[in-house]
C-alpha positions as a LaTeX table, in Angstrom:
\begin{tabular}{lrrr}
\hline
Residue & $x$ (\AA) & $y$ (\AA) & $z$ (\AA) \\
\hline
Unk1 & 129.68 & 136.10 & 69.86 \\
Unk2 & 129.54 & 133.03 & 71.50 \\
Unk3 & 129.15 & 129.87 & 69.87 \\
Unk4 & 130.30 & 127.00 & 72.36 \\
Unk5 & 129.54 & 128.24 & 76.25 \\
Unk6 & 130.66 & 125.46 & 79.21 \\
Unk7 & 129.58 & 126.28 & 82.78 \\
Unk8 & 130.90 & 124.55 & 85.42 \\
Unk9 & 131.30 & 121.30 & 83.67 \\
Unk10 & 133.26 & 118.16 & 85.32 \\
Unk11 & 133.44 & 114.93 & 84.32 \\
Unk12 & 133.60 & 111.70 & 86.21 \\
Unk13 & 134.97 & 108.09 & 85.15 \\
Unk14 & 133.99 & 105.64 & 88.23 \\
Unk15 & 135.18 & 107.61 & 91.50 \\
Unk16 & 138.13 & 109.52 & 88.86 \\
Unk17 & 137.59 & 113.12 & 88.76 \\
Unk18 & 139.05 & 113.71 & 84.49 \\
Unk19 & 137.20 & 117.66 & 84.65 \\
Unk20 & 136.67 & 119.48 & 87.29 \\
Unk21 & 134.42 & 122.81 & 87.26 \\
Unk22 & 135.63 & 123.46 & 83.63 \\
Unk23 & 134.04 & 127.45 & 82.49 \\
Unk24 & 135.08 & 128.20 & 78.98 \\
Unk25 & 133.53 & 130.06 & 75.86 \\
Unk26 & 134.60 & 129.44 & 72.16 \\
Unk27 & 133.78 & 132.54 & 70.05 \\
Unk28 & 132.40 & 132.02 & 66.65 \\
Unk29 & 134.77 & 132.46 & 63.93 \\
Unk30 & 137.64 & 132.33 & 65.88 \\
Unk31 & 140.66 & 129.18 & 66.71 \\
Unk32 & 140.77 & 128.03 & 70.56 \\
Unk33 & 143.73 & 125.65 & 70.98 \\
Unk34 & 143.97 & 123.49 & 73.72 \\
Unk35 & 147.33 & 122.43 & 75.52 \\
Unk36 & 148.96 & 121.03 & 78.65 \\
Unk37 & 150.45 & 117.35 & 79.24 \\
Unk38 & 149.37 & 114.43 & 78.35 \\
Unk39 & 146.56 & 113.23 & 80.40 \\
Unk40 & 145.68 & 116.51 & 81.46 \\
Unk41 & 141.99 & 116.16 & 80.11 \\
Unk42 & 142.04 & 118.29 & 76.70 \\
Unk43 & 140.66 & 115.53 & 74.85 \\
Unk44 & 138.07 & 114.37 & 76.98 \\
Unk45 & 136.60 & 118.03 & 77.41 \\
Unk46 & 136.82 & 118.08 & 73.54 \\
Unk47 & 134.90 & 115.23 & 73.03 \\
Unk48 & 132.62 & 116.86 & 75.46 \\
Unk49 & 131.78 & 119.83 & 72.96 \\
Unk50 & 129.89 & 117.58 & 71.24 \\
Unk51 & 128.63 & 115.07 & 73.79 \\
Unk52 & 130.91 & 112.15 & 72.89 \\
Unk53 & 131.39 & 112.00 & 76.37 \\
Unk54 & 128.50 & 112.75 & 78.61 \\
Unk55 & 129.30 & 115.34 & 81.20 \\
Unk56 & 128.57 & 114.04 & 85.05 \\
Unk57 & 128.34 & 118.25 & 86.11 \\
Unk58 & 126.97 & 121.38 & 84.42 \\
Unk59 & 126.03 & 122.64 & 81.39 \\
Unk60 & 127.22 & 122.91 & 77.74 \\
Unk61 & 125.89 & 125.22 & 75.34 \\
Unk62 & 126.25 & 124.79 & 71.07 \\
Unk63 & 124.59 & 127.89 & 69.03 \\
Unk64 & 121.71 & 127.93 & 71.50 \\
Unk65 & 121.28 & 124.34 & 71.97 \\
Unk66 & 121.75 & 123.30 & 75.72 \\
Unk67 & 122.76 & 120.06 & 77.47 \\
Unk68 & 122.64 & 120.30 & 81.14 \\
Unk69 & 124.42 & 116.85 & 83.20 \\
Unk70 & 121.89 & 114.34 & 84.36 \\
Unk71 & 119.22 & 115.42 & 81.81 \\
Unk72 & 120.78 & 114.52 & 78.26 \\
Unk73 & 118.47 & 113.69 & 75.82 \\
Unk74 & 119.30 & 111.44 & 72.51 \\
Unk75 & 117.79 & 114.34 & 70.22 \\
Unk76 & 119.85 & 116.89 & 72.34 \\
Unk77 & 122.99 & 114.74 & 71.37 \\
Unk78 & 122.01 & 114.67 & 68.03 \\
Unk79 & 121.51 & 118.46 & 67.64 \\
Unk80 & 124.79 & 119.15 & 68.68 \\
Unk81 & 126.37 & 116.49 & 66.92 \\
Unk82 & 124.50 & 118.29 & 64.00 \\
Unk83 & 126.76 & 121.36 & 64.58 \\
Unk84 & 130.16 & 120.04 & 64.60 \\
Unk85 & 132.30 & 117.41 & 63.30 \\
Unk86 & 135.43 & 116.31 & 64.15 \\
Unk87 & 139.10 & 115.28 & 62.91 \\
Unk88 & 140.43 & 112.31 & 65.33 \\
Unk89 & 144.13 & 111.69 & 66.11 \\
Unk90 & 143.72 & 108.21 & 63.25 \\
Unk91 & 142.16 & 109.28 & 60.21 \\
Unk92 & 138.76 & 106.90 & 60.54 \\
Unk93 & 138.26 & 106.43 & 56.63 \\
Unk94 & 136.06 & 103.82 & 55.05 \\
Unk95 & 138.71 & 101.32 & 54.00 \\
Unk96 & 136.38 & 99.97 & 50.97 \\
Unk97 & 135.22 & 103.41 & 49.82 \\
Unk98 & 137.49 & 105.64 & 47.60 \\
Unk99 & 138.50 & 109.18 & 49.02 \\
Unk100 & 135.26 & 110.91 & 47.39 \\
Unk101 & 133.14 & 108.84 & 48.41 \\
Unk102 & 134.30 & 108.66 & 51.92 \\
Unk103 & 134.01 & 112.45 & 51.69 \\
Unk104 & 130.34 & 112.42 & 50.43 \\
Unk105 & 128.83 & 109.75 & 52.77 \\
Unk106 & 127.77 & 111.74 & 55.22 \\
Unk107 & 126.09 & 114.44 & 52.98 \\
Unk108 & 124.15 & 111.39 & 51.71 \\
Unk109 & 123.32 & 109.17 & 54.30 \\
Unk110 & 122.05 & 111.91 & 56.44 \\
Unk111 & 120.15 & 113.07 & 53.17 \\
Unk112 & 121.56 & 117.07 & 53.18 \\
Unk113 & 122.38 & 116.52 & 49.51 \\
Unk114 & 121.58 & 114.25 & 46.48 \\
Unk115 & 123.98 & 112.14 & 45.15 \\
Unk116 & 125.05 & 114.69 & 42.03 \\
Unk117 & 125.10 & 118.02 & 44.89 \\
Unk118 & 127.25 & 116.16 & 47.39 \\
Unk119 & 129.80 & 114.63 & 44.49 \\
Unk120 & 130.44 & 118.45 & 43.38 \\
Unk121 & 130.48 & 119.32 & 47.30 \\
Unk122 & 133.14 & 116.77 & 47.56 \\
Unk123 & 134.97 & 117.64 & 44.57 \\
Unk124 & 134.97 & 121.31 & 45.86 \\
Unk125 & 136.83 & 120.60 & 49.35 \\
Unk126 & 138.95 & 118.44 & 48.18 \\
Unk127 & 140.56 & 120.81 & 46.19 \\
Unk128 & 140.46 & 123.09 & 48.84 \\
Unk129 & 143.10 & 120.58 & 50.66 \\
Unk130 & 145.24 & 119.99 & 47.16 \\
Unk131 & 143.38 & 115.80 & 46.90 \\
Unk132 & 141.31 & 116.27 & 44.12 \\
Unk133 & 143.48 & 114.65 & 41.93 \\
Unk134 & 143.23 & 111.24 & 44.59 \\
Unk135 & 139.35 & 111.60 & 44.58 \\
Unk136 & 139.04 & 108.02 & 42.69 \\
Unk137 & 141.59 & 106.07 & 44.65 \\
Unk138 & 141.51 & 104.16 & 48.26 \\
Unk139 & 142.62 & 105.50 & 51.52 \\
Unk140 & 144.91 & 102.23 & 51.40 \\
Unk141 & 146.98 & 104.09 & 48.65 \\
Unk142 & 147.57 & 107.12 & 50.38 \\
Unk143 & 150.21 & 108.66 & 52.54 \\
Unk144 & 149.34 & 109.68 & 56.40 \\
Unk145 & 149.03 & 112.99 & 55.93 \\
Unk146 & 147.42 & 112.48 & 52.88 \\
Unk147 & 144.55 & 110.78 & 54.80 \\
Unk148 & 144.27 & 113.34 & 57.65 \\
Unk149 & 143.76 & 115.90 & 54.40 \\
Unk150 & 141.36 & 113.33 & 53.28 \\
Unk151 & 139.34 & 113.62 & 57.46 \\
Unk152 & 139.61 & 117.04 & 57.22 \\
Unk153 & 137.83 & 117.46 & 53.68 \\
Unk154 & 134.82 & 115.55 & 55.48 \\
Unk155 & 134.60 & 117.69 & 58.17 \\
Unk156 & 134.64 & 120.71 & 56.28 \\
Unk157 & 131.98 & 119.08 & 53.32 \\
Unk158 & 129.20 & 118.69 & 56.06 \\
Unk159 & 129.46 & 122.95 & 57.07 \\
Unk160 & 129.54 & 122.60 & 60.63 \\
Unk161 & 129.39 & 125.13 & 62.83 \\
Unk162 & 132.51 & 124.27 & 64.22 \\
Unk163 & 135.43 & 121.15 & 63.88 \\
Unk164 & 137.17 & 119.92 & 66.65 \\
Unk165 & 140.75 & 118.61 & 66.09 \\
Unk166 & 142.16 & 115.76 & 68.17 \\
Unk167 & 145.86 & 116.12 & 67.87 \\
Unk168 & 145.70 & 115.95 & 64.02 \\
Unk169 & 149.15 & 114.98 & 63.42 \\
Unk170 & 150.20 & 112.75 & 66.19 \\
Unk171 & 149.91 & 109.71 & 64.25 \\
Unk172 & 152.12 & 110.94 & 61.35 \\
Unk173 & 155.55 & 110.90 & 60.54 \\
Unk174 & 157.63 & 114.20 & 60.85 \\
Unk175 & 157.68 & 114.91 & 57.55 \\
Unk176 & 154.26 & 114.28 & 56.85 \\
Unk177 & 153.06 & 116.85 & 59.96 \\
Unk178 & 153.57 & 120.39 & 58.22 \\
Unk179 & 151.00 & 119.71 & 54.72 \\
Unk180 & 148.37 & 118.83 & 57.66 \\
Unk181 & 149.23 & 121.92 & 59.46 \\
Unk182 & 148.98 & 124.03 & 57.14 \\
Unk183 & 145.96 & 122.99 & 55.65 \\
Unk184 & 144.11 & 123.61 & 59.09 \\
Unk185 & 145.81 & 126.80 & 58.81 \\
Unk186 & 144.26 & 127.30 & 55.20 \\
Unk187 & 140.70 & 126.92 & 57.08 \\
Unk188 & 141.73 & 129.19 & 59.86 \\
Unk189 & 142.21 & 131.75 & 57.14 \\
Unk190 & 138.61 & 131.25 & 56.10 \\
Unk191 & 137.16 & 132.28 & 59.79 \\
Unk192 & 135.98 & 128.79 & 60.67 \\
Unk193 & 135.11 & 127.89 & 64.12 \\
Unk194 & 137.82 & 125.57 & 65.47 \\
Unk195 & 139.10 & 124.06 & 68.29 \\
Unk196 & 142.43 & 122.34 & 68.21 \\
Unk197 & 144.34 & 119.98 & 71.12 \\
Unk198 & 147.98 & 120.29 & 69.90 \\
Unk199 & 151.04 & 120.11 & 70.97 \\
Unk200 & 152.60 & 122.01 & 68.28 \\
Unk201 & 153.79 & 124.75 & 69.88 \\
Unk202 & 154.40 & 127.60 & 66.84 \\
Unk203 & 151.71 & 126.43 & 64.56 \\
Unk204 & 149.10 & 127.20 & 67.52 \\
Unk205 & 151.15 & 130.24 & 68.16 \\
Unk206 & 150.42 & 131.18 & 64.63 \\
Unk207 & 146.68 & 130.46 & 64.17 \\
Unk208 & 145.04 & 130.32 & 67.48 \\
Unk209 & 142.98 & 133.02 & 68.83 \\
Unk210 & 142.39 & 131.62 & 72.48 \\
Unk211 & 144.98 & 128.88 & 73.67 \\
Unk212 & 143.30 & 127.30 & 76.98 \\
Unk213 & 146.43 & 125.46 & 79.57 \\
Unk214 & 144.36 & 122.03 & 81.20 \\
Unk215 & 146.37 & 120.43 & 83.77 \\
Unk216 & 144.72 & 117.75 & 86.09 \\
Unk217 & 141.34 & 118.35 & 84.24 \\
Unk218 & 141.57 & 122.11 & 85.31 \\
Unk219 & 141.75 & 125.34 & 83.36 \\
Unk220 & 145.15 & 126.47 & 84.36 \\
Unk221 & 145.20 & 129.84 & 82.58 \\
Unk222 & 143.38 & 130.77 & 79.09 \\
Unk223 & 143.93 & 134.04 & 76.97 \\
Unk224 & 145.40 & 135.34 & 73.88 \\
Unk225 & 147.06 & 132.43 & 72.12 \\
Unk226 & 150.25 & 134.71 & 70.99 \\
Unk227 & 150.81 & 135.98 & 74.43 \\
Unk228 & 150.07 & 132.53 & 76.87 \\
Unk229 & 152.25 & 130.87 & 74.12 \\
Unk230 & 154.83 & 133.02 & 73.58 \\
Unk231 & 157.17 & 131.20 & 76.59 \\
Unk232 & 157.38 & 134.43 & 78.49 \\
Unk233 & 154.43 & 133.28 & 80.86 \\
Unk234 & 155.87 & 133.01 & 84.62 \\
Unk235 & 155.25 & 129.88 & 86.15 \\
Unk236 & 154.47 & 126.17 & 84.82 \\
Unk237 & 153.18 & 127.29 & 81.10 \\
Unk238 & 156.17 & 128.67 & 79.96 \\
Unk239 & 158.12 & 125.60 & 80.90 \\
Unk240 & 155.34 & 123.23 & 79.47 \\
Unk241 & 155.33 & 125.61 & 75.93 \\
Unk242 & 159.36 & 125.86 & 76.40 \\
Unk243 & 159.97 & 121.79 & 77.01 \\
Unk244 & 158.26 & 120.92 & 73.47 \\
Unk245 & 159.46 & 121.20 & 69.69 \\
Unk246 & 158.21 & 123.51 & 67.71 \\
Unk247 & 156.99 & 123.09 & 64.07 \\
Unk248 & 157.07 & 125.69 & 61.77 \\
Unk249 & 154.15 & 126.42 & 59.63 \\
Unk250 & 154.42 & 128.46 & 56.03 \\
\hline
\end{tabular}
């Protein structure tokens, strides 16, 4: 089933065409991966799944709720905001706040748990990602990948409907890249919704379901992730997914 449906969606920046005609549907449950060179539009159509950037063309659909191009609402923002949340390329922590309580903000502020519900929420995911034992300290004191852990536990605490990853781990060190990997591959386990811009070649070989090629701010080719990824693809994909180091992932 359908979670995420785009029809014919484009984007515009002053006379710059960044999307053009984009058609795409994210199942539920599944991993769609994004890929293609840099400045091909996968992160502008991702921040389009949830309306951080308005669309100038068509429609976008999120479990029902619709946004059509010229006719955006605030509330229509705000429902699909509801549905997703998403992991950005830096980490966006509260500096001041400690890792729990940057993990149960959210849950509070937009009142879907008390105080004591959202603590054991917190507590709960951040075990999930191997921080629980970092709950009481600052993000200041933490490692990169440590603090991408730390983004992803808040996404997760907040039960979206789906998270959208903005190259996770291209602000971290080498080393520091495979504990972030393979704690989105942890979640992939799980059946969430995701949908990952990467250029990590094997670890989106390994967990995606869909893998989408943009190039130009068109959809190039999208199918099986294991197949379009596998470097066997005639044409410009295989020597885009051939050209870049791959990561392994345990």
């Amino acid at each position: 089933m359908s979670l995420i449906q785009v029809q014919d969606l484009s984007v515009t920046l002053g006379n710059r065409p960044i999307l053009k005609h984009i058609n795409l549907e994210v199942e539920a449950g599944k991993v769609t991966v994004f890929i293609g060179p840099s400045g091909s539009g996968k992160t502008t159509l991702l921040r389009t799944l949830n309306l951080l950037q308005l669309p100038t063309q068509g429609t976008l659909q999120v479990d029902g709720i619709q946004a059509t191009a010229g006719a955006i609402q605030k509330q229509t923002i705000q429902q699909i905001r509801s549905h997703s949340a998403m992991v950005f390329q830096q980490f966006n922590l509260f500096k001041n706040l400690t890792v729990l309580k940057n993990v149960t903000a959210a849950l509070v502020l937009n009142k879907q748990l008390s105080n004591a519900d959202a603590e054991k929420r917190a507590k709960e995911v951040l075990e999930k990602v191997g921080l629980l034992e970092v709950a009481d300290q600052y993000p200041n004191t933490l490692s990169g990948g440590q603090q991408q852990r730390v983004s992803i536990a808040r996404a997760i605490a907040v039960r979206p409907k789906v998270i959208l990853f903005d190259e996770p781990t291209s602000a971290l060190d080498p080393e520091l890249v495979e504990s972030v990997l393979n704690t989105i591959a942890a979640l992939a386990k799980e059946n969430i919704t995701m949908v990952i811009v990467t250029h990590e070649m094997a670890f989106a070989r390994k967990i995606g379901d869909q893998a989408v090629f943009i190039e130009d701010g068109e959809i190039i080719a999208k199918g099986p992730a294991a197949q379009l990824l596998s470097g066997t693809v005639p044409g410009r994909i295989s020597s885009f997914v051939n050209s870049l180091n791959t990561t392994t992932v345990a």
